C-alpha positions as a Markdown table, in Angstrom:
| # | Residue | x | y | z |
|---|---|---|---|---|
| 1 | Unk | 0.0 | 0.0 | 0.0 |
| 2 | Unk | 2.8 | 2.4 | 0.9 |
| 3 | Unk | 4.4 | 1.8 | -2.5 |
| 4 | Unk | 1.1 | 2.8 | -4.2 |
| 5 | Unk | 0.8 | 5.9 | -2.1 |
| 6 | Unk | 4.3 | 7.0 | -3.0 |
| 7 | Unk | 3.7 | 6.4 | -6.8 |
| 8 | Unk | 0.5 | 8.6 | -6.5 |
| 9 | Unk | 2.7 | 11.2 | -4.6 |
| 10 | Unk | 0.5 | 11.1 | -1.5 |
| 11 | Unk | 3.7 | 10.2 | 0.4 |
| 12 | Unk | 7.4 | 10.9 | -0.2 |
| 13 | Unk | 9.8 | 13.8 | -0.2 |
| 14 | Unk | 8.0 | 17.1 | -0.6 |
| 15 | Unk | 8.6 | 18.9 | -3.9 |
| 16 | Unk | 10.6 | 16.0 | -5.3 |
| 17 | Unk | 8.9 | 14.1 | -8.1 |
| 18 | Unk | 8.0 | 10.5 | -7.1 |
| 19 | Unk | 7.0 | 9.6 | -10.7 |
| 20 | Unk | 8.1 | 10.8 | -14.1 |
| 21 | Unk | 7.0 | 9.0 | -17.2 |
| 22 | Unk | 7.3 | 9.7 | -20.9 |
| 23 | Unk | 6.6 | 7.7 | -24.1 |
| 24 | Unk | 6.3 | 8.2 | -27.8 |
| 25 | Unk | 3.9 | 6.2 | -30.0 |
| 26 | Unk | 3.9 | 6.1 | -33.8 |
| 27 | Unk | 0.4 | 5.6 | -35.2 |
| 28 | Unk | -1.6 | 5.2 | -38.3 |
| 29 | Unk | -5.3 | 5.7 | -38.4 |
| 30 | Unk | -8.3 | 6.3 | -40.6 |
| 31 | Unk | -9.7 | 9.8 | -40.0 |
| 32 | Unk | -13.2 | 10.7 | -41.2 |
| 33 | Unk | -12.5 | 14.5 | -41.1 |
| 34 | Unk | -8.9 | 15.4 | -41.7 |
| 35 | Unk | -9.4 | 19.1 | -42.5 |
| 36 | Unk | -12.4 | 20.1 | -40.3 |
| 37 | Unk | -14.6 | 20.4 | -43.4 |
| 38 | Unk | -18.4 | 20.5 | -44.0 |
| 39 | Unk | -20.0 | 17.0 | -44.0 |
| 40 | Unk | -21.8 | 17.4 | -47.4 |
| 41 | Unk | -20.8 | 18.8 | -50.8 |
| 42 | Unk | -24.2 | 20.6 | -51.4 |
| 43 | Unk | -27.2 | 22.1 | -49.6 |
| 44 | Unk | -30.8 | 22.2 | -50.8 |
| 45 | Unk | -32.9 | 25.1 | -49.4 |
| 46 | Unk | -36.4 | 25.9 | -50.7 |
| 47 | Unk | -35.9 | 23.7 | -53.8 |
| 48 | Unk | -32.6 | 25.4 | -54.7 |
| 49 | Unk | -29.3 | 23.5 | -54.5 |
| 50 | Unk | -26.1 | 25.2 | -53.5 |
| 51 | Unk | -22.7 | 23.7 | -54.2 |
| 52 | Unk | -20.1 | 24.1 | -51.4 |
| 53 | Unk | -16.6 | 25.0 | -52.3 |
| 54 | Unk | -14.8 | 21.6 | -52.7 |
| 55 | Unk | -11.9 | 22.9 | -50.5 |
| 56 | Unk | -14.4 | 23.4 | -47.6 |
| 57 | Unk | -15.8 | 19.8 | -47.8 |
| 58 | Unk | -14.3 | 17.3 | -45.4 |
| 59 | Unk | -11.6 | 15.0 | -46.5 |
| 60 | Unk | -11.2 | 11.4 | -45.4 |
| 61 | Unk | -8.2 | 9.1 | -45.3 |
| 62 | Unk | -5.2 | 7.7 | -43.6 |
| 63 | Unk | -3.3 | 9.9 | -41.0 |
| 64 | Unk | 0.2 | 8.9 | -39.9 |
| 65 | Unk | 2.3 | 10.5 | -37.2 |
| 66 | Unk | 3.7 | 10.5 | -33.7 |
| 67 | Unk | 1.9 | 10.8 | -30.3 |
| 68 | Unk | 4.1 | 11.9 | -27.4 |
| 69 | Unk | 3.0 | 12.0 | -23.7 |
| 70 | Unk | 4.8 | 12.9 | -20.5 |
| 71 | Unk | 3.5 | 12.9 | -16.9 |
| 72 | Unk | 4.7 | 13.5 | -13.3 |
| 73 | Unk | 3.5 | 13.3 | -9.7 |
| 74 | Unk | 5.0 | 15.3 | -6.8 |
| 75 | Unk | 4.1 | 15.4 | -3.1 |
| 76 | Unk | 3.2 | 18.8 | -1.7 |
| 77 | Unk | 2.6 | 17.5 | 1.8 |
| 78 | Unk | 1.4 | 14.2 | 3.4 |
| 79 | Unk | -1.8 | 13.3 | 1.6 |
| 80 | Unk | -1.5 | 16.2 | -0.8 |
| 81 | Unk | -0.1 | 15.7 | -4.4 |
| 82 | Unk | 0.5 | 17.7 | -7.5 |
| 83 | Unk | 0.3 | 15.9 | -10.9 |
| 84 | Unk | 0.4 | 16.8 | -14.5 |
| 85 | Unk | 0.3 | 15.4 | -18.0 |
| 86 | Unk | 1.0 | 16.8 | -21.4 |
| 87 | Unk | 0.4 | 15.3 | -24.8 |
| 88 | Unk | 1.3 | 16.3 | -28.4 |
| 89 | Unk | 0.1 | 14.5 | -31.5 |
| 90 | Unk | 1.5 | 15.4 | -34.9 |
| 91 | Unk | -0.2 | 13.8 | -37.9 |
| 92 | Unk | 0.0 | 14.0 | -41.7 |
| 93 | Unk | -2.3 | 12.7 | -44.4 |
| 94 | Unk | 0.0 | 11.9 | -47.4 |
| 95 | Unk | -2.9 | 11.3 | -49.9 |
| 96 | Unk | -4.6 | 14.7 | -49.1 |
| 97 | Unk | -1.4 | 16.5 | -48.1 |
| 98 | Unk | -2.8 | 18.1 | -45.0 |
| 99 | Unk | -1.5 | 18.3 | -41.4 |
| 100 | Unk | -3.4 | 17.8 | -38.2 |
| 101 | Unk | -2.0 | 18.7 | -34.8 |
| 102 | Unk | -3.4 | 18.2 | -31.3 |
| 103 | Unk | -2.0 | 19.6 | -28.0 |
| 104 | Unk | -3.4 | 19.0 | -24.6 |
| 105 | Unk | -2.4 | 19.2 | -20.9 |
| 106 | Unk | -3.7 | 19.2 | -17.4 |
| 107 | Unk | -2.4 | 20.1 | -13.9 |
| 108 | Unk | -4.1 | 18.6 | -10.8 |
| 109 | Unk | -3.9 | 19.0 | -7.1 |
| 110 | Unk | -5.2 | 15.9 | -5.2 |
| 111 | Unk | -6.1 | 15.7 | -1.5 |
| 112 | Unk | -6.4 | 12.3 | 0.1 |
| 113 | Unk | -8.6 | 12.3 | 3.2 |
| 114 | Unk | -8.0 | 8.6 | 3.7 |
| 115 | Unk | -7.1 | 5.6 | 1.6 |
| 116 | Unk | -10.7 | 5.4 | 0.2 |
| 117 | Unk | -11.6 | 9.1 | -0.3 |
| 118 | Unk | -9.9 | 11.8 | -2.1 |
| 119 | Unk | -10.6 | 15.1 | -3.9 |
| 120 | Unk | -9.1 | 16.3 | -7.2 |
| 121 | Unk | -9.1 | 19.8 | -8.6 |
| 122 | Unk | -7.7 | 20.2 | -12.1 |
| 123 | Unk | -7.0 | 22.8 | -14.8 |
| 124 | Unk | -6.8 | 21.6 | -18.4 |
| 125 | Unk | -6.6 | 22.9 | -21.9 |
| 126 | Unk | -6.4 | 21.7 | -25.5 |
| 127 | Unk | -5.8 | 22.9 | -29.0 |
| 128 | Unk | -6.4 | 21.2 | -32.3 |
| 129 | Unk | -5.1 | 22.7 | -35.5 |
| 130 | Unk | -6.4 | 21.5 | -38.9 |
| 131 | Unk | -6.4 | 22.7 | -42.5 |
| 132 | Unk | -9.6 | 24.8 | -42.3 |
| 133 | Unk | -9.1 | 26.3 | -38.8 |
| 134 | Unk | -8.6 | 25.4 | -35.2 |
| 135 | Unk | -10.4 | 24.4 | -32.0 |
| 136 | Unk | -9.2 | 25.3 | -28.5 |
| 137 | Unk | -10.5 | 25.5 | -25.0 |
| 138 | Unk | -9.8 | 25.3 | -21.3 |
| 139 | Unk | -11.6 | 23.9 | -18.3 |
| 140 | Unk | -11.5 | 23.6 | -14.6 |
| 141 | Unk | -12.9 | 20.7 | -12.6 |
| 142 | Unk | -13.5 | 19.4 | -9.1 |
| 143 | Unk | -14.0 | 15.6 | -8.6 |
| 144 | Unk | -14.7 | 13.6 | -5.4 |
| 145 | Unk | -13.8 | 9.9 | -5.5 |
| 146 | Unk | -14.9 | 7.3 | -3.0 |
| 147 | Unk | -13.8 | 3.6 | -3.0 |
| 148 | Unk | -16.1 | 0.9 | -1.6 |
| 149 | Unk | -16.0 | -2.8 | -1.0 |
| 150 | Unk | -19.4 | -4.4 | -1.4 |
| 151 | Unk | -19.3 | -8.2 | -0.8 |
| 152 | Unk | -16.3 | -9.4 | -2.9 |
| 153 | Unk | -16.5 | -6.6 | -5.5 |
| 154 | Unk | -14.6 | -3.3 | -5.4 |
| 155 | Unk | -16.2 | -0.1 | -6.6 |
| 156 | Unk | -15.0 | 3.5 | -7.2 |
| 157 | Unk | -17.7 | 6.2 | -7.2 |
| 158 | Unk | -17.0 | 9.6 | -8.7 |
| 159 | Unk | -19.0 | 12.9 | -8.8 |
| 160 | Unk | -17.6 | 15.9 | -10.5 |
| 161 | Unk | -18.4 | 19.4 | -11.6 |
| 162 | Unk | -16.6 | 21.3 | -14.3 |
| 163 | Unk | -16.7 | 24.6 | -16.2 |
| 164 | Unk | -15.6 | 24.4 | -19.8 |
| 165 | Unk | -14.8 | 27.4 | -22.0 |
| 166 | Unk | -14.5 | 27.1 | -25.8 |
| 167 | Unk | -12.1 | 29.8 | -27.1 |
| 168 | Unk | -12.8 | 29.3 | -30.8 |
| 169 | Unk | -15.7 | 30.9 | -32.7 |
| 170 | Unk | -16.3 | 33.7 | -30.3 |
| 171 | Unk | -16.0 | 31.7 | -27.1 |
| 172 | Unk | -18.7 | 30.1 | -24.9 |
| 173 | Unk | -18.9 | 28.7 | -21.4 |
| 174 | Unk | -20.7 | 25.6 | -20.2 |
| 175 | Unk | -21.1 | 23.9 | -16.8 |
| 176 | Unk | -21.1 | 20.1 | -16.6 |
| 177 | Unk | -22.0 | 17.6 | -13.9 |
| 178 | Unk | -20.6 | 14.1 | -14.1 |
| 179 | Unk | -21.3 | 10.9 | -12.2 |
| 180 | Unk | -19.4 | 7.6 | -12.7 |
| 181 | Unk | -18.7 | 4.2 | -11.2 |
| 182 | Unk | -16.0 | 1.6 | -11.9 |
| 183 | Unk | -16.6 | -1.9 | -10.6 |
| 184 | Unk | -14.1 | -4.7 | -10.4 |
| 185 | Unk | -16.1 | -7.8 | -10.8 |
| 186 | Unk | -15.4 | -11.3 | -9.4 |
| 187 | Unk | -15.2 | -12.5 | -13.0 |
| 188 | Unk | -12.0 | -10.6 | -13.5 |
| 189 | Unk | -13.6 | -7.9 | -15.6 |
| 190 | Unk | -14.1 | -4.2 | -14.8 |
| 191 | Unk | -17.4 | -2.4 | -15.5 |
| 192 | Unk | -17.4 | 1.3 | -16.2 |
| 193 | Unk | -20.5 | 3.4 | -16.2 |
| 194 | Unk | -20.7 | 7.2 | -16.5 |
| 195 | Unk | -23.3 | 10.0 | -16.9 |
| 196 | Unk | -22.8 | 13.7 | -17.8 |
| 197 | Unk | -25.2 | 16.6 | -18.0 |
| 198 | Unk | -24.4 | 20.0 | -19.4 |
| 199 | Unk | -26.4 | 23.2 | -19.2 |
| 200 | Unk | -27.7 | 25.1 | -22.2 |
| 201 | Unk | -25.5 | 27.7 | -24.0 |
| 202 | Unk | -27.3 | 30.3 | -26.0 |
| 203 | Unk | -26.8 | 29.9 | -29.7 |
| 204 | Unk | -24.4 | 27.1 | -29.4 |
| 205 | Unk | -24.8 | 23.3 | -30.1 |
| 206 | Unk | -23.4 | 21.7 | -27.0 |
| 207 | Unk | -23.6 | 18.4 | -25.1 |
| 208 | Unk | -26.7 | 18.3 | -22.9 |
| 209 | Unk | -26.6 | 14.7 | -21.7 |
| 210 | Unk | -24.3 | 11.7 | -22.2 |
| 211 | Unk | -24.3 | 8.1 | -21.0 |
| 212 | Unk | -21.6 | 5.6 | -21.4 |
| 213 | Unk | -20.9 | 2.0 | -20.4 |
| 214 | Unk | -17.9 | -0.1 | -20.9 |
| 215 | Unk | -16.3 | -3.4 | -19.9 |
| 216 | Unk | -12.6 | -4.3 | -19.7 |
| 217 | Unk | -10.7 | -7.5 | -19.1 |
| 218 | Unk | -8.8 | -10.4 | -20.7 |
| 219 | Unk | -10.5 | -11.7 | -23.9 |
| 220 | Unk | -8.7 | -14.5 | -25.7 |
| 221 | Unk | -5.6 | -13.8 | -23.6 |
| 222 | Unk | -5.3 | -10.1 | -24.4 |
| 223 | Unk | -6.5 | -6.9 | -22.5 |
| 224 | Unk | -9.5 | -5.7 | -24.3 |
| 225 | Unk | -12.0 | -2.9 | -23.7 |
| 226 | Unk | -15.4 | -2.3 | -25.3 |
| 227 | Unk | -17.3 | 0.9 | -24.8 |
| 228 | Unk | -20.8 | 2.2 | -25.8 |
| 229 | Unk | -21.7 | 5.9 | -25.6 |
| 230 | Unk | -24.9 | 7.9 | -26.3 |
| 231 | Unk | -24.8 | 11.7 | -26.5 |
| 232 | Unk | -27.4 | 14.3 | -27.2 |
| 233 | Unk | -26.5 | 17.8 | -28.2 |
| 234 | Unk | -28.9 | 20.8 | -28.5 |
| 235 | Unk | -28.8 | 24.6 | -28.6 |
| 236 | Unk | -28.3 | 26.1 | -32.0 |
| 237 | Unk | -30.6 | 26.9 | -34.9 |
| 238 | Unk | -30.5 | 25.6 | -38.5 |
| 239 | Unk | -32.6 | 27.5 | -41.1 |
| 240 | Unk | -34.5 | 29.0 | -38.1 |
| 241 | Unk | -35.3 | 25.7 | -36.5 |
| 242 | Unk | -33.9 | 24.3 | -33.3 |
| 243 | Unk | -31.2 | 21.7 | -33.9 |
| 244 | Unk | -30.8 | 18.5 | -32.0 |
| 245 | Unk | -28.2 | 15.8 | -32.6 |
| 246 | Unk | -28.0 | 12.3 | -31.2 |
| 247 | Unk | -24.7 | 10.4 | -31.5 |
| 248 | Unk | -24.2 | 6.7 | -30.8 |
| 249 | Unk | -20.7 | 5.3 | -30.6 |
| 250 | Unk | -19.2 | 1.8 | -30.2 |
| 251 | Unk | -15.5 | 1.5 | -29.6 |
| 252 | Unk | -13.1 | -1.4 | -29.0 |
| 253 | Unk | -9.5 | -1.2 | -27.9 |
| 254 | Unk | -7.3 | -4.3 | -27.8 |
| 255 | Unk | -3.7 | -4.8 | -26.7 |
| 256 | Unk | -1.5 | -6.6 | -29.3 |
| 257 | Unk | 1.9 | -8.3 | -29.0 |
| 258 | Unk | 5.2 | -6.3 | -28.8 |
| 259 | Unk | 3.5 | -3.3 | -27.2 |
| 260 | Unk | 1.2 | -2.6 | -30.1 |
| 261 | Unk | -2.5 | -1.7 | -29.7 |
| 262 | Unk | -5.4 | -1.4 | -32.0 |
| 263 | Unk | -8.6 | 0.6 | -31.8 |
| 264 | Unk | -11.8 | 0.5 | -33.9 |
| 265 | Unk | -14.9 | 2.7 | -33.5 |
| 266 | Unk | -18.1 | 3.5 | -35.3 |
| 267 | Unk | -20.3 | 6.6 | -34.6 |
| 268 | Unk | -23.8 | 7.3 | -36.0 |
| 269 | Unk | -25.2 | 10.8 | -35.9 |
| 270 | Unk | -28.9 | 11.5 | -36.4 |
| 271 | Unk | -29.8 | 15.2 | -36.5 |
| 272 | Unk | -33.1 | 17.1 | -36.6 |
| 273 | Unk | -31.4 | 18.8 | -39.6 |
| 274 | Unk | -30.9 | 16.0 | -42.1 |
| 275 | Unk | -27.8 | 17.7 | -43.6 |
| 276 | Unk | -25.9 | 16.8 | -40.4 |
| 277 | Unk | -26.9 | 13.1 | -40.4 |
| 278 | Unk | -23.6 | 11.3 | -40.6 |
| 279 | Unk | -21.5 | 8.2 | -39.6 |
| 280 | Unk | -17.9 | 7.8 | -38.8 |
| 281 | Unk | -15.6 | 4.8 | -39.0 |
| 282 | Unk | -12.4 | 5.0 | -37.1 |
| 283 | Unk | -9.4 | 2.7 | -37.0 |
| 284 | Unk | -5.9 | 3.1 | -35.6 |
| 285 | Unk | -2.8 | 1.1 | -34.8 |
| 286 | Unk | -0.1 | 2.4 | -32.5 |
| 287 | Unk | 3.0 | 1.2 | -30.7 |
| 288 | Unk | 4.2 | 2.5 | -27.4 |
| 289 | Unk | 8.0 | 2.9 | -26.7 |
């Protein structure tokens, strides 16, 4: 137990990093929107069809690149830890000759009240740069975690609140409440369930509710995770009518030999504005060094 507390930086020498990790992963994946483009090539309004500039229509294809990540944890006092993580992803689509870059990072202070209860406060940010523009934002969150032993099953309950600010397209703020539970089952599998609720943002299409469920464990001798998500977004207008999007996603991640891993996902979008109906197939293979 003490070794675990030291690795989490709840014990150890104050202001001396108890854990520093870094790795680089080359990847190749199929990307359904490399350039941040519009999902269709034409619009029909009032019986009239308008063609969209081909350069503004989304491009699909293979994206190859490198994903680098570094993290640390440092004790601030007994039961008080500082941790951080940063990630850079550099991708290039050779067929379409476009770049795609993603940056993200977070800094957290965690307070352990006892070995079963702790509180995390985090600041995080991200930036994504693609051919037709960029997306960026910051957020602050507060999360309470409680571990429970019920019978022979171990559970971790979480409740969190966060405030997210989108910095692109004029900027907007949204408050989000999240609930979650991870259960370690007697069968050797872990069950993950989570719920999120976001408030309305005037004039912006934002997540209003999301539910997810996943299971992880050894399948055919390899660590495998399967997830299902359902999300509903509301808030903007299209041709004067309120827009509502529902997204269903199925995702599977599997560990492969020699530190390789593979991920496949499928998302289906159904919108009150037919032009935004869509589906995405994702596939990636990466290796961790």
